Amino acid sequence: MHADLSRDTFRPERRYSAVLAQQGRVQLDADANEQAAIQLHLARTITADLIGRHGGPRGATGFEVGFLGGSRELDDLSVGGGRYYVDGILLDATRPEPGVPADEDAGDDAETPATWTYWDQPDGYRDPERPGDRLPTQFPYLVRLKVWERSVTAAEDPSLREVALGPAMPDTAARVRTVWQVLPLPGSQLELEDGATKDQVREAFARWAAAQEPTARMAARSERPEHADEDPCLVDPEARYRGPENQMYRVEIHEGGPAEEATFKWSRENGSVTLPVDGIDGTWVELASLGNDDKLGLNVGDQVEFVDTGYTSRGEPLPLLRIEEIDLPGRRVRLSDEPHPSVGRNPGLHPFLRRWDQRPGSRHRGATGRTKQTAGKPRGGALRIEEGGWLPLEDGVFVYFEPGRTYRSGDYWTVPARTATGGVEWPTDAARRPLLQSPKGIGVHHAPLAWVLGEGTVADLRMTFAPLAAVIPAADERALAAEAEAEAEAEARAAETGGSEGRKAGQDDEGQPEN
């Protein structure tokens, strides 16, 4: 997640069930975040175990797909409201009702549709002008759910900021948003024969989804500082990381694909340095702020990514831009190129610049004293992936990409670096060799919704489950007989008790009959 975090300590294999706060100790973001991750992992694991890979509650199953065509210039799909679970993740397709203005004379607003559609789904950001976004014209095709999560900070959602703290204070906490998208998949990609059953379509889709998972793995390490044995003022001679501050390095895939096509970018602040955009004029971008300090601001030569909500949700990276000039009084920066027309023009999507810290073409001096090129060769502001060798980032931090792998845009690894140890936190074997690790994210989940055979012909592929609760079953004959016998005994005891009390009522205190 792109947030200002110290590190991510949640590891499912360690089997921790809770985080215990100790008195008189420093409170860290990593501890609170791990507790949230433990609870979320537990809840989703239980849900997936009970429901399966995907399914919705009977009577409230969401994401029913209907074909809308004929009268429209472009085909469309309706997306029914309700709830659905994919790998334990709750999704809700219910379309919120619009608010009612207090001023009754404001006029009647246009009626809001009852359900979402393919073109206006909340996280889809489909563009009718892009042929690749249109629904397939050849039948059959499959309609699928794509589910993933992303972080949201006050740069994207200003309502998260507590205005009482003042504009000079940073935002407090970030959020994690669940993103669902209803997308088409041409039937030709499933390699099915004509007349395939629903179960065969589901099985073919499961094979397709498994093939979409990237295979990339990365390792990280740090190297010993130069002249550590000669200068006692340096950190411990066994130390390697020589940065001046603790950092949370983020290595993120920019363009995906095989190694020869893929690129990556990195940030020493976990990609959390963001600056909201107020306006664009050619290559000049007006910012709400130039950053709280030099560490979290912009400098000439920095690489930045122009981001908004639609750009993030689509996951289609554009070339990074370089800061060429900074106008401090005007809170403006001049970029190396004009931002792409699809990004930043809609203020409602909250555009901002995200800073990345690689400097393509710069030089680095290694522990051997020889000058090295920084990690990878540049392309579009990012760095080309070079597999099978240790690539330097900065200050003695190196990364290694396993050969023969595929990469997906947005996938990332985090590498905490600490001045106290002079090293990076990364899993190692008994010989202290760095271990290859799969990306920490992003986790993408898939589920089939419908098999569109033609206009007006849609086969539902969703799954449903009934509630576990049920009425108490009627008693059997033996239980009924036992219950009748118990009632008869109770009545007999009551009658006997009543007769005894009646006899006692006719005697005085000494047992003699009253006159």
Short mmCIF file of C-alpha atoms in Angstrom, two decimals:
data_model
loop_
_atom_site.label_atom_id
_atom_site.label_comp_id
_atom_site.label_asym_id
_atom_site.label_seq_id
_atom_site.Cartn_x
_atom_site.Cartn_y
_atom_site.Cartn_z
CA MET A 1 0.00 0.00 0.00
CA HIS A 2 1.21 3.51 -0.86
CA ALA A 3 1.24 4.93 2.66
CA ASP A 4 3.81 6.38 5.04
CA LEU A 5 4.53 3.14 6.91
CA SER A 6 7.58 2.13 8.92
CA ARG A 7 7.33 -1.54 7.88
CA ASP A 8 4.87 -4.40 7.33
CA THR A 9 5.24 -7.13 9.97
CA PHE A 10 2.23 -9.39 9.23
CA ARG A 11 3.37 -12.93 8.33
CA PRO A 12 0.61 -15.59 8.22
CA GLU A 13 3.13 -18.41 8.57
CA ARG A 14 4.08 -17.18 12.06
CA ARG A 15 0.56 -18.03 13.30
CA TYR A 16 0.18 -14.96 15.52
CA SER A 17 -3.42 -14.52 16.65
CA ALA A 18 -3.19 -11.13 18.37
CA VAL A 19 -0.91 -8.17 19.06
CA LEU A 20 -0.51 -7.31 22.75
CA ALA A 21 0.32 -3.72 23.68
CA GLN A 22 2.74 -3.42 26.60
CA GLN A 23 2.67 -0.61 29.14
CA GLY A 24 5.21 2.15 28.89
CA ARG A 25 6.26 1.19 25.37
CA VAL A 26 6.48 3.23 22.18
CA GLN A 27 3.43 2.81 19.97
CA LEU A 28 4.32 1.92 16.37
CA ASP A 29 2.18 1.94 13.25
CA ALA A 30 3.38 -1.57 12.34
CA ASP A 31 1.89 -3.10 15.50
CA ALA A 32 -1.57 -1.61 14.98
CA ASN A 33 -1.50 -2.49 11.29
CA GLU A 34 -0.52 -6.08 12.05
CA GLN A 35 -3.50 -6.47 14.41
CA ALA A 36 -5.82 -5.25 11.65
CA ALA A 37 -4.18 -7.62 9.17
CA ILE A 38 -4.55 -10.59 11.57
CA GLN A 39 -8.26 -9.95 12.01
CA LEU A 40 -8.85 -9.40 8.30
CA HIS A 41 -6.94 -12.57 7.40
CA LEU A 42 -8.97 -14.59 9.92
CA ALA A 43 -12.33 -13.23 8.77
CA ARG A 44 -11.63 -13.80 5.09
CA THR A 45 -10.18 -17.26 5.61
CA ILE A 46 -13.26 -18.39 7.56
CA THR A 47 -15.56 -16.86 4.96
CA ALA A 48 -13.77 -18.52 2.06
CA ASP A 49 -13.70 -21.88 3.87
CA LEU A 50 -17.46 -21.75 4.41
CA ILE A 51 -18.55 -20.27 1.08
CA GLY A 52 -15.87 -21.44 -1.32
CA ARG A 53 -14.04 -19.42 -3.96
CA HIS A 54 -17.06 -17.25 -4.66
CA GLY A 55 -20.78 -17.03 -3.94
CA GLY A 56 -23.61 -14.83 -2.75
CA PRO A 57 -26.32 -15.17 -0.07
CA ARG A 58 -29.58 -16.64 -1.37
CA GLY A 59 -32.15 -13.93 -1.83
CA ALA A 60 -29.54 -11.15 -1.85
CA THR A 61 -27.01 -12.42 -4.39
CA GLY A 62 -25.48 -9.46 -6.19
CA PHE A 63 -23.91 -8.90 -9.61
CA GLU A 64 -26.67 -10.38 -11.75
CA VAL A 65 -25.68 -9.51 -15.31
CA GLY A 66 -28.22 -8.49 -17.93
CA PHE A 67 -27.59 -7.61 -21.58
CA LEU A 68 -28.62 -4.11 -22.65
CA GLY A 69 -28.45 -3.68 -26.40
CA GLY A 70 -30.41 -2.76 -29.46
CA SER A 71 -31.52 0.79 -28.73
CA ARG A 72 -28.05 1.98 -27.72
CA GLU A 73 -25.15 2.87 -29.97
CA LEU A 74 -22.88 0.69 -27.84
CA ASP A 75 -23.86 -2.49 -26.04
CA ASP A 76 -24.13 -2.29 -22.29
CA LEU A 77 -24.63 -4.60 -19.31
CA SER A 78 -26.71 -4.12 -16.19
CA VAL A 79 -25.15 -5.13 -12.87
CA GLY A 80 -27.74 -6.11 -10.27
CA GLY A 81 -27.43 -5.00 -6.67
CA GLY A 82 -26.67 -7.27 -3.75
CA ARG A 83 -23.72 -8.91 -2.02
CA TYR A 84 -21.14 -11.35 -3.31
CA TYR A 85 -17.97 -12.88 -1.84
CA VAL A 86 -14.79 -13.61 -3.79
CA ASP A 87 -12.06 -15.47 -1.89
CA GLY A 88 -13.68 -14.28 1.33
CA ILE A 89 -13.75 -10.60 0.29
CA LEU A 90 -17.14 -8.94 0.66
CA LEU A 91 -18.42 -6.99 -2.36
CA ASP A 92 -21.61 -4.95 -2.52
CA ALA A 93 -23.08 -3.92 -5.87
CA THR A 94 -26.01 -2.03 -4.36
CA ARG A 95 -26.21 1.40 -5.93
CA PRO A 96 -26.49 4.12 -3.26
CA GLU A 97 -29.60 6.27 -3.36
CA PRO A 98 -28.96 9.96 -4.03
CA GLY A 99 -29.36 12.41 -1.17
CA VAL A 100 -32.37 14.70 -0.92
CA PRO A 101 -31.56 18.45 -0.91
CA ALA A 102 -33.00 20.56 1.88
CA ASP A 103 -34.22 23.22 -0.59
CA GLU A 104 -37.48 21.87 -2.01
CA ASP A 105 -37.41 24.51 -4.77
CA ALA A 106 -34.12 23.23 -6.14
CA GLY A 107 -35.95 21.42 -8.94
CA ASP A 108 -36.25 17.76 -9.83
CA ASP A 109 -32.96 16.07 -10.54
CA ALA A 110 -32.60 13.39 -13.17
CA GLU A 111 -33.70 9.98 -11.96
CA THR A 112 -30.81 7.81 -10.79
CA PRO A 113 -30.72 4.28 -12.24
CA ALA A 114 -31.54 1.51 -9.77
CA THR A 115 -28.46 -0.54 -10.69
CA TRP A 116 -24.96 -0.02 -11.99
CA THR A 117 -24.12 -0.66 -15.62
CA TYR A 118 -20.93 -1.69 -17.37
CA TRP A 119 -20.23 1.90 -18.45
CA ASP A 120 -20.89 3.65 -15.13
CA GLN A 121 -19.71 1.07 -12.57
CA PRO A 122 -17.99 2.91 -9.69
CA ASP A 123 -14.43 1.59 -10.14
CA GLY A 124 -14.48 0.64 -13.82
CA TYR A 125 -13.73 3.99 -15.51
CA ARG A 126 -14.55 2.56 -18.93
CA ASP A 127 -14.22 4.99 -21.85
CA PRO A 128 -16.53 4.51 -24.87
CA GLU A 129 -13.94 6.27 -27.05
CA ARG A 130 -11.46 3.46 -26.43
CA PRO A 131 -12.23 0.44 -28.63
CA GLY A 132 -10.54 -1.84 -26.10
CA ASP A 133 -13.07 -0.83 -23.44
CA ARG A 134 -16.12 -1.77 -25.51
CA LEU A 135 -17.93 -5.04 -25.05
CA PRO A 136 -17.02 -7.78 -27.55
CA THR A 137 -19.13 -7.87 -30.69
CA GLN A 138 -18.52 -11.58 -31.18
CA PHE A 139 -20.49 -14.04 -29.10
CA PRO A 140 -20.10 -15.84 -26.81
CA TYR A 141 -18.05 -13.97 -24.24
CA LEU A 142 -17.68 -14.22 -20.48
CA VAL A 143 -18.41 -11.47 -17.95
CA ARG A 144 -16.08 -11.65 -14.96
CA LEU A 145 -15.37 -9.95 -11.67
CA LYS A 146 -11.91 -8.55 -11.00
CA VAL A 147 -11.30 -7.77 -7.32
CA TRP A 148 -8.31 -6.12 -5.67
CA GLU A 149 -7.41 -3.58 -2.99
CA ARG A 150 -5.56 -0.29 -3.01
CA SER A 151 -4.63 2.36 -0.50
CA VAL A 152 -6.31 5.77 -0.32
CA THR A 153 -4.77 8.79 1.40
CA ALA A 154 -5.95 12.35 1.91
CA ALA A 155 -4.35 13.32 -1.41
CA GLU A 156 -7.07 11.30 -3.14
CA ASP A 157 -9.85 11.69 -0.57
CA PRO A 158 -9.57 15.09 1.18
CA SER A 159 -12.35 14.15 3.62
CA LEU A 160 -9.85 11.89 5.43
CA ARG A 161 -7.92 14.94 6.64
CA GLU A 162 -8.90 16.47 9.99
CA VAL A 163 -9.10 20.18 9.13
CA ALA A 164 -8.85 21.12 12.82
CA LEU A 165 -5.17 20.07 12.71
CA GLY A 166 -4.44 22.80 10.16
CA PRO A 167 -3.07 22.64 6.61
CA ALA A 168 0.56 22.44 7.76
CA MET A 169 0.05 19.10 9.50
CA PRO A 170 0.27 15.85 7.53
CA ASP A 171 -2.73 13.58 7.24
CA THR A 172 -3.15 10.97 9.96
CA ALA A 173 -4.17 7.56 8.63
CA ALA A 174 -4.72 6.02 5.20
CA ARG A 175 -7.50 3.66 4.15
CA VAL A 176 -7.71 0.43 2.15
CA ARG A 177 -10.37 0.34 -0.55
CA THR A 178 -11.82 -2.80 -2.10
CA VAL A 179 -12.08 -2.38 -5.86
CA TRP A 180 -14.43 -4.49 -7.98
CA GLN A 181 -14.71 -4.29 -11.74
CA VAL A 182 -17.11 -6.07 -14.11
CA LEU A 183 -15.11 -6.82 -17.26
CA PRO A 184 -15.60 -8.90 -20.42
CA LEU A 185 -13.42 -11.81 -21.51
CA PRO A 186 -13.61 -12.98 -25.14
CA GLY A 187 -14.76 -16.57 -25.37
CA SER A 188 -11.83 -17.40 -27.64
CA GLN A 189 -9.46 -17.05 -24.65
CA LEU A 190 -11.19 -19.90 -22.81
CA GLU A 191 -10.65 -22.46 -25.59
CA LEU A 192 -14.13 -23.97 -25.26
CA GLU A 193 -16.08 -25.99 -27.77
CA ASP A 194 -19.57 -24.97 -28.90
CA GLY A 195 -22.33 -26.01 -26.54
CA ALA A 196 -20.14 -25.99 -23.42
CA THR A 197 -22.03 -26.45 -20.16
CA LYS A 198 -21.91 -23.96 -17.30
CA ASP A 199 -19.59 -26.22 -15.32
CA GLN A 200 -17.22 -26.47 -18.29
CA VAL A 201 -17.22 -22.67 -18.64
CA ARG A 202 -16.44 -22.29 -14.93
CA GLU A 203 -13.59 -24.80 -15.16
CA ALA A 204 -12.13 -23.09 -18.23
CA PHE A 205 -12.32 -19.71 -16.47
CA ALA A 206 -10.54 -21.12 -13.41
CA ARG A 207 -7.68 -22.26 -15.66
CA TRP A 208 -7.55 -18.83 -17.31
CA ALA A 209 -7.49 -17.04 -13.93
CA ALA A 210 -4.66 -19.26 -12.67
CA ALA A 211 -2.62 -18.40 -15.77
CA GLN A 212 -2.92 -14.66 -15.02
CA GLU A 213 -0.87 -14.88 -11.84
CA PRO A 214 2.63 -13.44 -12.25
CA THR A 215 5.60 -15.63 -11.45
CA ALA A 216 8.04 -12.87 -10.47
CA ARG A 217 10.24 -13.27 -7.40
CA MET A 218 12.75 -10.84 -5.95
CA ALA A 219 15.40 -10.74 -3.23
CA ALA A 220 17.05 -7.79 -1.49
CA ARG A 221 20.28 -7.27 0.42
CA SER A 222 22.69 -4.54 1.44
CA GLU A 223 26.42 -4.30 1.00
CA ARG A 224 29.16 -3.32 3.42
CA PRO A 225 30.06 0.39 3.34
CA GLU A 226 33.30 1.40 1.69
CA HIS A 227 36.30 1.86 4.02
CA ALA A 228 34.34 0.55 7.02
CA ASP A 229 37.53 -0.91 8.52
CA GLU A 230 39.47 2.33 8.11
CA ASP A 231 37.08 4.96 9.47
CA PRO A 232 35.89 4.34 13.07
CA CYS A 233 33.31 7.10 12.70
CA LEU A 234 31.32 4.96 10.30
CA VAL A 235 28.64 2.58 11.51
CA ASP A 236 29.56 -0.88 12.73
CA PRO A 237 32.04 -2.59 10.34
CA GLU A 238 29.54 -5.40 9.77
CA ALA A 239 26.88 -2.89 8.76
CA ARG A 240 25.97 -2.45 5.14
CA TYR A 241 23.14 0.02 4.65
CA ARG A 242 24.63 3.51 4.88
CA GLY A 243 21.60 5.74 4.45
CA PRO A 244 21.24 8.59 6.93
CA GLU A 245 17.70 7.61 7.98
CA ASN A 246 15.47 4.58 8.43
CA GLN A 247 13.59 3.95 5.20
CA MET A 248 10.86 1.73 3.79
CA TYR A 249 11.97 1.03 0.23
CA ARG A 250 9.26 0.05 -2.22
CA VAL A 251 10.15 -1.70 -5.48
CA GLU A 252 7.12 -1.69 -7.79
CA ILE A 253 6.56 -3.05 -11.28
CA HIS A 254 5.63 -0.24 -13.66
CA GLU A 255 5.08 -2.01 -16.98
CA GLY A 256 4.33 -5.71 -16.83
CA GLY A 257 5.12 -8.63 -19.11
CA PRO A 258 8.24 -10.72 -19.63
CA ALA A 259 11.57 -9.36 -18.41
CA GLU A 260 12.51 -7.85 -21.76
CA GLU A 261 9.34 -5.70 -21.70
CA ALA A 262 8.91 -5.04 -17.96
CA THR A 263 10.14 -2.01 -16.01
CA PHE A 264 10.20 -1.07 -12.34
CA LYS A 265 10.40 2.00 -10.16
CA TRP A 266 11.36 2.47 -6.53
CA SER A 267 10.75 4.81 -3.64
CA ARG A 268 12.55 5.20 -0.34
CA GLU A 269 9.27 6.42 1.25
CA ASN A 270 7.06 3.49 0.16
CA GLY A 271 5.62 5.66 -2.62
CA SER A 272 3.88 7.86 -0.05
CA VAL A 273 5.18 11.26 -1.26
CA THR A 274 2.13 12.67 -3.03
CA LEU A 275 1.23 16.25 -3.91
CA PRO A 276 -2.36 17.16 -4.91
CA VAL A 277 -2.78 18.94 -8.26
CA ASP A 278 -4.89 22.11 -8.51
CA GLY A 279 -4.50 22.76 -12.23
CA ILE A 280 -2.67 21.99 -15.48
CA ASP A 281 -1.42 24.44 -18.10
CA GLY A 282 0.58 22.60 -20.74
CA THR A 283 3.66 21.22 -19.03
CA TRP A 284 3.14 23.42 -15.97
CA VAL A 285 1.29 21.84 -13.05
CA GLU A 286 -0.06 23.87 -10.15
CA LEU A 287 0.11 22.05 -6.82
CA ALA A 288 -1.79 22.53 -3.57
CA SER A 289 1.58 22.26 -1.79
CA LEU A 290 5.22 21.63 -2.65
CA GLY A 291 5.61 19.35 0.38
CA ASN A 292 6.05 19.79 4.10
CA ASP A 293 9.86 19.70 3.95
CA ASP A 294 12.81 18.92 1.66
CA LYS A 295 12.53 15.23 2.40
CA LEU A 296 8.88 14.98 1.35
CA GLY A 297 8.93 17.55 -1.42
CA LEU A 298 10.10 17.82 -5.02
CA ASN A 299 13.44 18.67 -6.58
CA VAL A 300 14.53 19.25 -10.14
CA GLY A 301 15.31 15.88 -11.72
CA ASP A 302 12.79 13.90 -9.67
CA GLN A 303 10.66 11.34 -11.48
CA VAL A 304 6.92 11.70 -10.88
CA GLU A 305 3.82 9.78 -11.85
CA PHE A 306 0.66 11.71 -12.73
CA VAL A 307 -2.11 9.87 -10.88
CA ASP A 308 -5.85 10.13 -10.36
CA THR A 309 -8.58 7.73 -9.26
CA GLY A 310 -9.33 6.55 -12.80
CA TYR A 311 -5.66 6.00 -13.65
CA THR A 312 -5.14 3.94 -10.49
CA SER A 313 -8.24 1.81 -11.03
CA ARG A 314 -7.46 1.04 -14.66
CA GLY A 315 -3.92 -0.09 -13.83
CA GLU A 316 -2.51 0.93 -17.21
CA PRO A 317 0.78 2.75 -16.55
CA LEU A 318 1.89 5.79 -18.52
CA PRO A 319 5.47 7.06 -18.90
CA LEU A 320 6.86 8.80 -15.83
CA LEU A 321 7.63 12.51 -16.09
CA ARG A 322 10.66 14.45 -14.85
CA ILE A 323 10.63 17.70 -12.85
CA GLU A 324 12.40 20.28 -15.03
CA GLU A 325 11.71 23.49 -13.11
CA ILE A 326 10.13 24.57 -9.82
CA ASP A 327 8.28 27.85 -9.26
CA LEU A 328 8.19 28.15 -5.46
CA PRO A 329 6.06 31.34 -5.13
CA GLY A 330 3.50 30.00 -7.60
CA ARG A 331 3.54 26.44 -6.21
CA ARG A 332 4.12 25.18 -9.74
CA VAL A 333 6.42 22.66 -11.38
CA ARG A 334 7.29 22.25 -15.05
CA LEU A 335 7.30 18.66 -16.30
CA SER A 336 9.39 17.11 -19.05
CA ASP A 337 6.25 16.50 -21.10
CA GLU A 338 2.58 17.38 -21.03
CA PRO A 339 0.54 14.89 -18.97
CA HIS A 340 -1.49 12.35 -20.90
CA PRO A 341 -4.99 13.68 -21.78
CA SER A 342 -6.66 10.79 -19.93
CA VAL A 343 -5.22 11.82 -16.53
CA GLY A 344 -5.69 14.84 -14.34
CA ARG A 345 -8.29 16.79 -16.31
CA ASN A 346 -11.21 15.90 -14.03
CA PRO A 347 -10.89 17.56 -10.59
CA GLY A 348 -13.48 15.12 -9.23
CA LEU A 349 -10.95 12.32 -9.63
CA HIS A 350 -8.49 14.15 -7.31
CA PRO A 351 -5.30 14.18 -9.42
CA PHE A 352 -1.90 14.27 -7.74
CA LEU A 353 1.79 13.68 -8.42
CA ARG A 354 3.50 10.69 -6.86
CA ARG A 355 7.29 10.95 -6.49
CA TRP A 356 9.58 8.04 -7.31
CA ASP A 357 13.25 8.14 -6.36
CA GLN A 358 15.11 6.36 -9.14
CA ARG A 359 17.35 8.60 -11.23
CA PRO A 360 17.90 6.88 -14.60
CA GLY A 361 21.44 7.33 -15.89
CA SER A 362 23.04 8.24 -12.56
CA ARG A 363 26.16 6.49 -11.30
CA HIS A 364 26.85 4.51 -8.15
CA ARG A 365 30.16 3.56 -6.53
CA GLY A 366 30.13 0.04 -5.16
CA ALA A 367 32.09 -1.61 -2.36
CA THR A 368 34.89 -2.56 -4.75
CA GLY A 369 35.48 1.09 -5.56
CA ARG A 370 34.36 0.65 -9.15
CA THR A 371 31.64 2.90 -10.52
CA LYS A 372 28.44 1.13 -11.47
CA GLN A 373 25.36 2.14 -13.39
CA THR A 374 22.23 2.40 -11.23
CA ALA A 375 19.74 -0.44 -11.36
CA GLY A 376 18.46 -1.13 -14.84
CA LYS A 377 18.39 0.96 -17.99
CA PRO A 378 15.74 3.69 -18.26
CA ARG A 379 12.58 3.48 -20.35
CA GLY A 380 9.79 5.98 -19.93
CA GLY A 381 11.26 7.21 -16.66
CA ALA A 382 11.25 3.73 -15.12
CA LEU A 383 14.08 1.17 -15.07
CA ARG A 384 14.30 -1.93 -17.22
CA ILE A 385 14.32 -5.19 -15.32
CA GLU A 386 17.62 -7.06 -15.58
CA GLU A 387 17.28 -10.58 -14.25
CA GLY A 388 19.94 -12.74 -12.65
CA GLY A 389 22.14 -10.01 -11.12
CA TRP A 390 22.22 -7.70 -8.12
CA LEU A 391 21.04 -4.21 -9.09
CA PRO A 392 21.93 -1.22 -6.86
CA LEU A 393 19.25 1.20 -5.71
CA GLU A 394 21.11 3.58 -3.37
CA ASP A 395 23.14 3.63 -0.15
CA GLY A 396 24.12 0.00 -0.41
CA VAL A 397 20.64 -1.44 -1.05
CA PHE A 398 20.52 -4.05 -3.83
CA VAL A 399 17.71 -6.05 -5.43
CA TYR A 400 17.76 -9.26 -7.48
CA PHE A 401 15.10 -10.48 -9.94
CA GLU A 402 14.87 -14.22 -10.57
CA PRO A 403 15.46 -15.17 -14.23
CA GLY A 404 12.71 -16.44 -16.50
CA ARG A 405 9.76 -14.79 -14.77
CA THR A 406 6.75 -12.69 -15.76
CA TYR A 407 5.70 -9.41 -14.14
CA ARG A 408 2.41 -7.61 -13.51
CA SER A 409 2.00 -3.85 -13.33
CA GLY A 410 1.43 -2.68 -9.75
CA ASP A 411 3.01 -5.67 -8.00
CA TYR A 412 5.51 -4.60 -5.36
CA TRP A 413 7.97 -5.60 -2.65
CA THR A 414 8.93 -3.60 0.45
CA VAL A 415 12.44 -3.48 1.92
CA PRO A 416 12.84 -1.83 5.36
CA ALA A 417 16.35 -0.39 5.87
CA ARG A 418 17.59 0.45 9.36
CA THR A 419 20.51 2.63 10.45
CA ALA A 420 20.75 0.82 13.84
CA THR A 421 21.80 -2.41 12.13
CA GLY A 422 23.15 -0.91 8.96
CA GLY A 423 21.19 -3.48 6.96
CA VAL A 424 17.87 -4.29 5.39
CA GLU A 425 15.19 -6.55 6.81
CA TRP A 426 14.80 -9.46 4.41
CA PRO A 427 14.34 -13.23 4.94
CA THR A 428 17.55 -15.26 4.74
CA ASP A 429 18.55 -18.91 5.03
CA ALA A 430 20.88 -20.40 7.65
CA ALA A 431 23.87 -19.16 5.65
CA ARG A 432 22.37 -15.62 5.65
CA ARG A 433 21.70 -15.72 1.93
CA PRO A 434 18.69 -13.61 0.86
CA LEU A 435 15.65 -15.69 -0.08
CA LEU A 436 13.53 -15.08 -3.17
CA GLN A 437 10.08 -13.73 -2.33
CA SER A 438 6.85 -13.35 -4.32
CA PRO A 439 5.34 -9.85 -4.40
CA LYS A 440 3.53 -8.61 -1.29
CA GLY A 441 0.77 -7.36 -3.58
CA ILE A 442 -1.28 -6.58 -5.40
CA GLY A 443 -3.55 -9.56 -4.81
CA VAL A 444 -5.98 -9.88 -7.72
CA HIS A 445 -9.02 -12.17 -7.40
CA HIS A 446 -11.35 -13.35 -10.17
CA ALA A 447 -14.87 -14.82 -10.36
CA PRO A 448 -17.14 -15.66 -13.34
CA LEU A 449 -20.51 -13.90 -13.49
CA ALA A 450 -22.19 -14.71 -16.80
CA TRP A 451 -21.72 -16.40 -20.16
CA VAL A 452 -23.20 -14.09 -22.81
CA LEU A 453 -24.37 -16.26 -25.73
CA GLY A 454 -26.05 -13.49 -27.70
CA GLU A 455 -28.34 -10.49 -27.39
CA GLY A 456 -30.79 -11.28 -24.64
CA THR A 457 -29.26 -14.69 -23.93
CA VAL A 458 -27.21 -14.71 -20.74
CA ALA A 459 -26.28 -17.84 -18.76
CA ASP A 460 -25.81 -17.09 -15.06
CA LEU A 461 -22.52 -18.44 -13.67
CA ARG A 462 -22.84 -17.11 -10.13
CA MET A 463 -22.93 -19.37 -7.09
CA THR A 464 -25.29 -19.00 -4.12
CA PHE A 465 -25.49 -20.32 -0.58
CA ALA A 466 -28.31 -20.62 1.94
CA PRO A 467 -28.16 -19.32 5.53
CA LEU A 468 -26.93 -21.78 8.13
CA ALA A 469 -29.75 -20.94 10.55
CA ALA A 470 -32.99 -23.02 10.34
CA VAL A 471 -36.17 -23.54 12.34
CA ILE A 472 -36.10 -25.98 15.25
CA PRO A 473 -37.27 -29.37 13.86
CA ALA A 474 -40.49 -31.01 15.13
CA ALA A 475 -40.02 -33.61 17.90
CA ASP A 476 -40.23 -37.32 17.09
CA GLU A 477 -42.82 -39.75 18.63
CA ARG A 478 -40.54 -40.83 21.48
CA ALA A 479 -39.88 -37.22 22.50
CA LEU A 480 -43.59 -36.39 22.29
CA ALA A 481 -44.48 -39.41 24.49
CA ALA A 482 -41.87 -38.45 27.07
CA GLU A 483 -43.16 -34.89 27.08
CA ALA A 484 -46.77 -36.11 27.59
CA GLU A 485 -45.68 -38.40 30.42
CA ALA A 486 -43.83 -35.56 32.13
CA GLU A 487 -46.90 -33.32 31.85
CA ALA A 488 -49.14 -36.04 33.33
CA GLU A 489 -46.81 -36.52 36.28
CA ALA A 490 -46.74 -32.79 36.89
CA GLU A 491 -50.54 -32.61 36.89
CA ALA A 492 -50.76 -35.58 39.30
CA ARG A 493 -48.34 -33.91 41.72
CA ALA A 494 -50.28 -30.68 41.52
CA ALA A 495 -53.58 -32.46 42.27
CA GLU A 496 -52.09 -34.33 45.19
CA THR A 497 -50.61 -31.16 46.61
CA GLY A 498 -53.89 -29.32 46.24
CA GLY A 499 -55.88 -32.03 48.15
CA SER A 500 -53.42 -32.06 51.02
CA GLU A 501 -53.63 -28.29 51.42
CA GLY A 502 -57.41 -28.50 51.40
CA ARG A 503 -57.45 -30.98 54.28
CA LYS A 504 -55.10 -28.82 56.33
CA ALA A 505 -57.28 -25.76 55.81
CA GLY A 506 -60.14 -27.43 57.75
CA GLN A 507 -58.11 -27.82 61.03
CA ASP A 508 -57.08 -25.29 63.71
CA ASP A 509 -53.54 -24.63 64.86
CA GLU A 510 -53.65 -27.62 67.25
CA GLY A 511 -54.98 -30.00 64.66
CA GLN A 512 -58.59 -29.91 66.02
CA PRO A 513 -61.54 -29.24 63.76
CA GLU A 514 -62.81 -25.68 63.92
CA ASN A 515 -66.33 -25.00 65.33
#
